[in-house]
Coordinates of C-alpha atoms in Angstrom, one line a residue:
M1 CA 0.0 0.2 0.5
I2 CA 1.0 3.8 -0.5
A3 CA -1.3 5.8 1.1
S4 CA 1.1 8.3 1.0
R5 CA 0.9 9.8 -2.5
R6 CA -3.2 9.5 -2.5
T7 CA -3.2 11.5 1.2
L8 CA -1.2 13.8 -0.8
L9 CA -3.0 13.6 -3.6
K10 CA -7.2 13.0 -1.9
T11 CA -5.8 16.6 0.1
A12 CA -4.9 18.6 -3.2
A13 CA -8.9 17.7 -4.8
A14 CA -10.2 19.5 -2.2
L15 CA -8.1 23.6 -3.3
P16 CA -10.4 25.1 -5.5
L17 CA -10.7 23.5 -8.6
F18 CA -8.7 26.2 -11.3
A19 CA -6.5 28.4 -9.3
A20 CA -5.4 30.6 -12.4
P21 CA -6.9 33.8 -13.4
S22 CA -5.6 33.1 -16.9
L23 CA -7.7 29.7 -17.1
L24 CA -10.5 31.5 -16.2
R25 CA -12.7 30.3 -18.9
A26 CA -11.6 26.4 -17.5
A27 CA -12.4 27.0 -14.7
E28 CA -15.9 25.9 -15.1
P29 CA -15.2 23.2 -17.1
D30 CA -18.9 22.0 -19.4
L31 CA -19.7 18.4 -18.0
S32 CA -23.2 18.3 -19.4
A33 CA -21.8 15.6 -21.9
L34 CA -21.3 13.5 -19.4
S35 CA -24.0 11.5 -16.8
D36 CA -23.8 8.8 -14.7
I37 CA -22.7 5.0 -15.9
T38 CA -22.9 3.1 -12.3
R39 CA -26.2 3.5 -11.1
D40 CA -27.0 0.3 -12.8
T41 CA -23.7 -1.2 -10.3
K42 CA -25.2 -3.7 -8.2
P43 CA -22.5 -3.1 -4.4
I44 CA -21.6 -5.8 -2.3
G45 CA -24.5 -8.2 -0.9
P46 CA -25.5 -10.0 1.8
E47 CA -25.3 -14.2 0.1
E48 CA -21.7 -13.1 -1.4
R49 CA -20.8 -12.3 2.5
A50 CA -21.9 -15.5 3.9
G51 CA -19.8 -17.0 1.2
R52 CA -17.0 -15.0 1.7
I53 CA -17.2 -16.5 5.4
A54 CA -17.8 -20.2 4.5
R55 CA -15.0 -19.2 2.8
A56 CA -12.9 -17.8 4.7
Q57 CA -13.6 -20.7 7.5
A58 CA -13.1 -23.3 5.0
L59 CA -9.4 -21.8 5.4
M60 CA -9.1 -21.6 8.9
A61 CA -10.2 -25.5 9.4
K62 CA -7.6 -26.0 6.8
A63 CA -5.0 -24.0 8.5
G64 CA -5.8 -24.8 11.8
I65 CA -6.2 -21.6 12.9
G66 CA -9.8 -21.2 15.6
A67 CA -10.2 -17.2 14.5
V68 CA -8.7 -13.9 12.4
L69 CA -8.6 -11.0 14.2
I70 CA -9.3 -7.9 12.3
E71 CA -9.3 -3.9 12.5
P72 CA -11.4 -1.5 10.0
G73 CA -10.3 -0.4 7.2
S74 CA -10.6 -2.9 3.5
S75 CA -10.5 -6.7 5.2
L76 CA -13.4 -5.8 8.0
I77 CA -15.1 -4.0 4.6
Y78 CA -14.4 -7.1 2.7
F79 CA -15.9 -9.5 5.6
T80 CA -18.6 -8.0 7.3
G81 CA -19.4 -4.5 5.6
V82 CA -18.6 -2.6 8.7
R83 CA -17.2 0.6 7.2
W84 CA -15.1 2.3 9.8
G85 CA -12.4 5.1 11.6
R86 CA -9.4 3.5 13.6
S87 CA -8.9 5.4 16.2
E88 CA -7.3 4.9 19.9
R89 CA -11.0 3.0 20.6
L90 CA -10.6 -0.4 19.8
T91 CA -13.0 -1.6 16.8
A92 CA -12.1 -5.3 15.6
A93 CA -14.2 -8.4 13.6
I94 CA -13.8 -11.7 14.9
L95 CA -14.0 -14.1 12.1
P96 CA -14.2 -17.7 14.1
V97 CA -13.6 -21.1 12.5
E98 CA -16.9 -22.3 12.9
G99 CA -20.9 -20.1 13.8
D100 CA -21.5 -16.2 13.2
P101 CA -18.8 -13.5 14.1
C102 CA -18.6 -11.4 17.2
I103 CA -18.1 -7.2 16.3
V104 CA -16.0 -5.9 19.0
T105 CA -17.4 -1.8 20.1
P106 CA -17.3 0.8 22.2
F107 CA -20.6 0.8 24.4
F108 CA -22.0 4.2 23.1
E109 CA -21.1 3.3 19.7
E110 CA -23.1 0.3 18.7
P111 CA -26.4 2.0 17.2
R112 CA -23.9 3.5 14.3
T113 CA -22.1 -0.4 13.9
R114 CA -25.1 -2.2 13.4
E115 CA -26.2 -0.1 10.7
T116 CA -23.2 -0.5 8.6
L117 CA -23.3 -4.5 9.7
G118 CA -24.0 -6.1 6.5
I119 CA -24.1 -9.7 7.9
P120 CA -25.8 -12.0 10.7
A121 CA -23.4 -11.4 13.7
E122 CA -22.8 -11.1 17.5
V123 CA -22.3 -7.6 19.3
R124 CA -20.0 -7.3 21.7
V125 CA -19.8 -4.1 23.8
W126 CA -16.9 -2.6 26.0
Q127 CA -17.1 0.9 28.3
E128 CA -14.0 3.3 28.9
D129 CA -12.9 1.5 32.2
E130 CA -12.5 -1.6 30.3
D131 CA -10.4 -3.6 27.9
P132 CA -11.5 -3.8 24.7
L133 CA -9.0 -7.0 24.2
K134 CA -9.7 -8.7 26.8
I135 CA -13.9 -8.5 26.0
V136 CA -12.3 -9.9 22.1
A137 CA -10.8 -12.9 24.4
G138 CA -14.1 -13.4 26.3
F139 CA -15.7 -13.8 22.8
L140 CA -13.5 -17.0 22.4
R141 CA -12.9 -18.3 25.0
D142 CA -17.2 -18.4 24.7
R143 CA -16.9 -19.9 21.9
K144 CA -14.2 -22.7 23.2
L145 CA -11.8 -21.2 20.5
A146 CA -9.0 -19.4 23.4
N147 CA -6.7 -22.3 23.2
R148 CA -5.9 -22.7 19.7
P149 CA -4.2 -20.5 17.2
V150 CA -5.9 -16.8 16.3
G151 CA -4.9 -15.8 13.4
I152 CA -4.2 -11.9 13.4
E153 CA -4.1 -9.8 9.5
E154 CA -1.8 -7.7 9.0
T155 CA -2.7 -5.1 9.4
V156 CA -3.6 -4.7 12.9
R157 CA -2.1 -2.5 14.8
Y158 CA 0.0 -4.1 17.7
F159 CA -1.9 -2.7 20.6
A160 CA -4.2 -5.2 19.5
V161 CA -1.9 -7.4 18.9
D162 CA -0.2 -6.9 22.6
G163 CA -2.9 -6.6 23.8
L164 CA -4.7 -9.0 22.5
G165 CA -1.7 -11.5 23.9
H166 CA -1.7 -10.1 27.5
A167 CA -5.5 -11.5 27.4
L168 CA -4.6 -14.8 26.6
P169 CA -1.4 -15.6 27.6
R170 CA -1.1 -19.1 26.7
T171 CA -2.5 -18.7 22.8
R172 CA -0.9 -18.3 20.3
L173 CA -1.4 -15.9 18.4
V174 CA -0.1 -16.6 14.4
S175 CA -0.7 -14.7 10.7
A176 CA -3.7 -14.7 9.7
N177 CA -2.4 -14.4 5.4
P178 CA -3.5 -17.2 4.6
V179 CA -7.1 -16.9 5.2
V180 CA -7.4 -13.4 4.7
R181 CA -5.5 -13.1 1.8
G182 CA -6.8 -16.4 0.4
C183 CA -10.5 -14.5 -0.2
R184 CA -9.3 -11.1 -0.4
M185 CA -7.5 -12.7 -3.9
I186 CA -9.4 -14.4 -5.8
K187 CA -12.2 -11.7 -6.9
T188 CA -15.9 -12.9 -7.3
A189 CA -18.1 -12.3 -11.0
A190 CA -18.8 -9.1 -8.8
E191 CA -16.3 -7.8 -7.4
I192 CA -14.5 -7.9 -10.6
A193 CA -17.9 -6.3 -12.4
L194 CA -17.5 -3.0 -9.5
M195 CA -14.6 -3.4 -10.8
Q196 CA -14.4 -2.9 -14.5
C197 CA -17.4 -0.9 -13.9
A198 CA -14.6 2.0 -12.6
T199 CA -12.4 0.9 -15.1
D200 CA -14.5 2.7 -17.5
V201 CA -15.2 5.7 -15.5
T202 CA -11.2 6.4 -15.7
I203 CA -11.6 5.9 -18.9
A204 CA -14.4 8.3 -19.9
A205 CA -12.5 11.0 -17.8
Y206 CA -9.1 10.5 -19.6
R207 CA -11.2 10.7 -22.7
F208 CA -12.6 13.9 -22.0
V209 CA -10.0 15.9 -20.6
Y210 CA -7.1 14.8 -22.9
P211 CA -8.4 17.7 -25.5
R212 CA -8.9 19.8 -23.0
I213 CA -5.7 20.2 -21.7
E214 CA -4.5 23.1 -22.7
T215 CA -1.1 25.6 -23.0
G216 CA -0.5 27.1 -19.3
M217 CA -2.4 24.5 -16.9
S218 CA -0.6 23.3 -14.0
Q219 CA -0.7 20.1 -12.8
H220 CA -3.4 20.8 -10.0
D221 CA -5.6 22.1 -13.1
V222 CA -5.5 18.9 -15.0
A223 CA -6.0 16.6 -12.4
A224 CA -9.2 19.2 -10.9
L225 CA -10.9 18.4 -13.7
M226 CA -10.1 14.7 -14.3
D227 CA -11.8 14.7 -10.9
A228 CA -15.1 17.2 -11.9
A229 CA -14.9 14.1 -15.0
T230 CA -14.7 11.6 -12.8
A231 CA -17.2 12.5 -10.1
K232 CA -19.6 13.5 -13.1
L233 CA -19.4 9.6 -14.7
G234 CA -20.0 8.6 -10.9
G235 CA -17.4 7.9 -9.8
D236 CA -16.0 8.4 -6.0
P237 CA -12.4 10.0 -7.0
E238 CA -9.1 8.4 -5.1
F239 CA -6.5 9.4 -7.0
S240 CA -5.4 12.2 -9.8
L241 CA -1.8 12.7 -10.5
V242 CA -0.1 14.6 -13.0
L243 CA 3.4 14.9 -14.0
I244 CA 4.5 16.8 -16.3
G245 CA 8.3 17.3 -18.3
E246 CA 11.3 16.5 -16.1
G247 CA 8.8 15.6 -13.2
A248 CA 7.7 12.3 -14.9
A249 CA 11.2 10.4 -14.7
Y250 CA 10.0 10.3 -11.2
P251 CA 7.5 7.7 -10.6
H252 CA 5.9 9.7 -8.1
G253 CA 6.9 12.8 -9.2
T254 CA 8.7 16.0 -7.8
K255 CA 7.6 18.9 -5.9
T256 CA 8.3 20.9 -8.9
P257 CA 5.5 22.8 -10.8
Q258 CA 5.8 21.8 -14.3
P259 CA 3.0 23.4 -16.4
V260 CA 2.0 22.1 -19.4
T261 CA 3.9 23.6 -22.5
A262 CA 4.6 22.2 -25.5
G263 CA 6.0 19.4 -26.9
R264 CA 6.0 18.2 -22.8
I265 CA 5.6 14.7 -21.9
V266 CA 2.0 14.5 -19.0
L267 CA 1.7 11.8 -17.2
M268 CA -1.5 11.1 -16.1
D269 CA -1.7 8.1 -13.1
C270 CA -5.8 8.4 -12.1
G271 CA -8.4 5.8 -10.2
C272 CA -12.0 6.0 -8.6
T273 CA -13.1 3.9 -6.7
V274 CA -17.2 2.7 -7.6
Q275 CA -19.0 0.9 -4.6
G276 CA -15.8 0.5 -2.9
Y277 CA -13.6 -1.3 -6.3
Q278 CA -11.3 0.7 -7.7
S279 CA -9.3 1.1 -10.9
D280 CA -6.2 2.5 -11.5
I281 CA -4.8 3.8 -15.1
S282 CA -2.3 5.0 -16.2
R283 CA -1.7 7.1 -19.9
T284 CA 1.7 9.4 -20.8
F285 CA 1.3 11.5 -23.8
V286 CA 2.8 14.7 -25.2
H287 CA 1.4 18.5 -25.7
G288 CA 2.3 19.2 -29.1
T289 CA 4.8 17.4 -31.3
A290 CA 6.5 13.5 -29.5
S291 CA 10.2 13.9 -30.2
P292 CA 11.5 11.3 -31.9
E293 CA 12.5 10.2 -28.6
Q294 CA 9.8 10.4 -26.6
R295 CA 8.3 8.5 -29.3
K296 CA 10.9 5.5 -29.6
V297 CA 10.4 5.0 -25.3
W298 CA 6.7 5.2 -25.6
D299 CA 6.4 2.0 -27.8
Q300 CA 9.2 0.7 -25.2
V301 CA 7.0 0.9 -22.8
R302 CA 4.0 -0.1 -24.0
H303 CA 5.7 -3.2 -25.3
G304 CA 6.4 -3.7 -22.2
Q305 CA 3.5 -4.4 -21.5
Q306 CA 2.6 -6.7 -23.8
V307 CA 5.9 -9.3 -22.8
A308 CA 3.9 -9.1 -19.5
I309 CA 0.3 -10.0 -20.6
E310 CA 1.9 -12.7 -22.5
A311 CA 4.1 -13.9 -19.2
A312 CA 0.5 -13.5 -17.0
Q313 CA -0.6 -17.4 -18.0
L314 CA -2.6 -19.5 -15.0
G315 CA 0.1 -21.6 -12.8
T316 CA 3.2 -18.8 -13.6
P317 CA 5.2 -17.6 -11.0
A318 CA 4.0 -13.8 -10.6
G319 CA 7.7 -12.8 -10.1
H320 CA 7.9 -14.2 -13.2
V321 CA 6.5 -11.4 -15.5
D322 CA 8.6 -9.3 -13.8
D323 CA 11.3 -11.1 -14.5
A324 CA 10.5 -10.9 -18.7
V325 CA 9.6 -7.7 -18.7
R326 CA 13.2 -6.4 -17.2
R327 CA 14.9 -9.0 -19.9
Y328 CA 13.2 -7.3 -22.7
Y329 CA 14.0 -4.0 -21.3
A330 CA 17.8 -4.7 -20.7
S331 CA 18.0 -6.1 -24.7
Q332 CA 16.8 -2.5 -24.9
G333 CA 19.8 -0.6 -22.6
Y334 CA 18.2 -0.2 -19.7
G335 CA 19.1 -1.4 -16.0
P336 CA 20.1 -3.5 -15.0
D337 CA 17.2 -4.9 -12.9
Y338 CA 16.1 -2.0 -11.0
K339 CA 18.9 0.0 -12.0
L340 CA 18.1 3.8 -14.4
P341 CA 17.4 4.7 -17.1
G342 CA 14.9 2.0 -16.6
L343 CA 12.3 0.5 -14.1
S344 CA 12.9 1.4 -11.1
H345 CA 9.9 -0.5 -9.2
R346 CA 8.0 -2.9 -9.5
T347 CA 6.1 -4.9 -12.9
G348 CA 2.7 -4.0 -10.8
H349 CA 0.5 -4.4 -8.2
G350 CA -2.7 -6.7 -6.6
I351 CA -5.7 -3.9 -6.8
G352 CA -9.2 -4.5 -5.5
L353 CA -10.9 -2.5 -2.5
D354 CA -7.4 -1.5 -1.7
G355 CA -5.8 0.3 -5.0
H356 CA -2.7 -1.7 -4.1
E357 CA -2.8 -5.2 -2.6
P358 CA -0.8 -8.4 -2.3
V359 CA 0.3 -9.6 -4.4
N360 CA 2.3 -8.1 -6.8
L361 CA 4.8 -7.9 -9.9
V362 CA 8.0 -8.1 -8.8
R363 CA 10.1 -10.5 -9.1
G364 CA 10.9 -13.0 -6.5
E365 CA 7.1 -12.9 -5.7
V366 CA 6.6 -17.1 -6.2
T367 CA 2.8 -17.1 -5.7
P368 CA 1.2 -19.1 -8.7
L369 CA -0.9 -16.7 -11.3
A370 CA -5.2 -18.1 -10.6
P371 CA -8.5 -17.5 -11.5
G372 CA -9.7 -13.9 -10.3
M373 CA -6.3 -12.3 -9.1
C374 CA -6.2 -8.6 -10.2
F375 CA -3.0 -6.9 -11.1
S376 CA -1.9 -3.3 -12.8
N377 CA 0.5 -4.2 -15.1
E378 CA 3.0 -1.0 -15.8
P379 CA 6.1 -1.1 -16.7
G380 CA 7.2 2.6 -16.9
I381 CA 10.5 2.8 -18.1
Y382 CA 11.7 7.0 -16.2
I383 CA 14.9 8.8 -17.4
P384 CA 16.0 11.2 -15.0
G385 CA 16.8 15.0 -16.2
S386 CA 14.7 14.0 -19.3
F387 CA 11.1 12.1 -18.9
G388 CA 9.4 9.5 -18.0
V389 CA 7.2 6.8 -20.1
R390 CA 4.2 5.0 -18.0
L391 CA 1.3 3.4 -19.2
E392 CA -0.6 1.1 -17.2
D393 CA -3.9 -1.0 -17.3
C394 CA -5.0 -4.1 -14.7
F395 CA -6.1 -6.8 -15.6
H396 CA -7.2 -10.2 -14.2
M397 CA -6.8 -14.1 -15.1
T398 CA -9.3 -15.9 -16.2
E399 CA -9.9 -20.1 -16.9
A400 CA -8.7 -18.8 -20.0
G401 CA -5.5 -16.7 -19.5
P402 CA -5.5 -13.0 -18.3
K403 CA -7.8 -10.3 -19.4
W404 CA -7.5 -6.4 -19.5
F405 CA -9.9 -4.2 -17.4
S406 CA -9.7 -1.7 -19.7
T407 CA -7.5 -1.8 -23.7
P408 CA -4.2 -0.3 -23.9
P409 CA -3.2 2.9 -26.3
N410 CA -1.1 1.5 -29.1
S411 CA -0.1 4.7 -30.3
I412 CA 1.7 8.3 -28.7
D413 CA -0.3 9.7 -31.6
K414 CA -4.1 7.8 -30.3
P415 CA -3.2 7.5 -26.1
M416 CA -6.8 7.0 -25.5
G417 CA -6.9 4.7 -27.4

């Protein structure tokens, strides 16, 4: 997860749409041609979540785990529907190997917790002068699970792990990855449909924004226009990263302002959510006419995407996709490995409820590709002091192999396809 990038981008998105007086004409963009394309999407319902609980319990039984502890975040939403922020007051879910889960929450928060609870579950509360981990321990004892290993979801904070360890000193605490990752890595048809819709929104927003980018626009101006189009199309803007000129040579940019000017690279990395599920698409183009060098690097990155998708076959270790791309780039004189100029980051990341989630298309990752897994494909090339190119499209694994959520463009002259 790269929370820092998305946090910064969300903060920037809260600023006025267009700040530069010279762009007053663009300050009120005409969005009338756009309409909500998400109206027919179906949210994840009780039957889907019941299937997730059943799958988790089967994986717990296989791994010899008696229960799994989950704090607020995407995994809590995934299994229970409860949307909750983390604070010093613990709210958590316990998924037992058998029977209904339990939600532990502060007494005064119980009504609000039940509002978003999407599964049958027991709710146990704790008062301000009580230790919530003792409430968790009490549930495990009541279910006769205190003598079995308890899985800890990988983002649970230390104070909760430590507190549970003190409350149940004889209980072995283990990683819940075999359970949580085992469920979340494999997307269902309902999840893939929501990710497809989020992708469709982002592509439609790109196609709206691209012809409206003008000389003199700042990075914020372009990002704000992208967010406005995304919202009108029915998506919830998640991030809109815009890198211009030399700034595109650094995957997440620099602090130096880079306005749009003729002949400069513009790299956009944008995504949204639909019913909580994410898109992540990057497009790189030139404002004006591309130079021979820009065109050459763009074509190499486009071929790099093709190398990656061809390597992403069922049963192949995820890391082999990254290996294939680096072999191709080395043949073109880049790298080797992660050295610059070349590809300094992984070829792709998992995606779903989180923009970045396990597993990744990165060297050494041995998890075999399986139907339902979803990834980004973004083998950029970065040339410090000059420019960078990143094309990013996501795909999901099917019984027949990889399938694009969005189709990569074939030419720098038609970057939106």
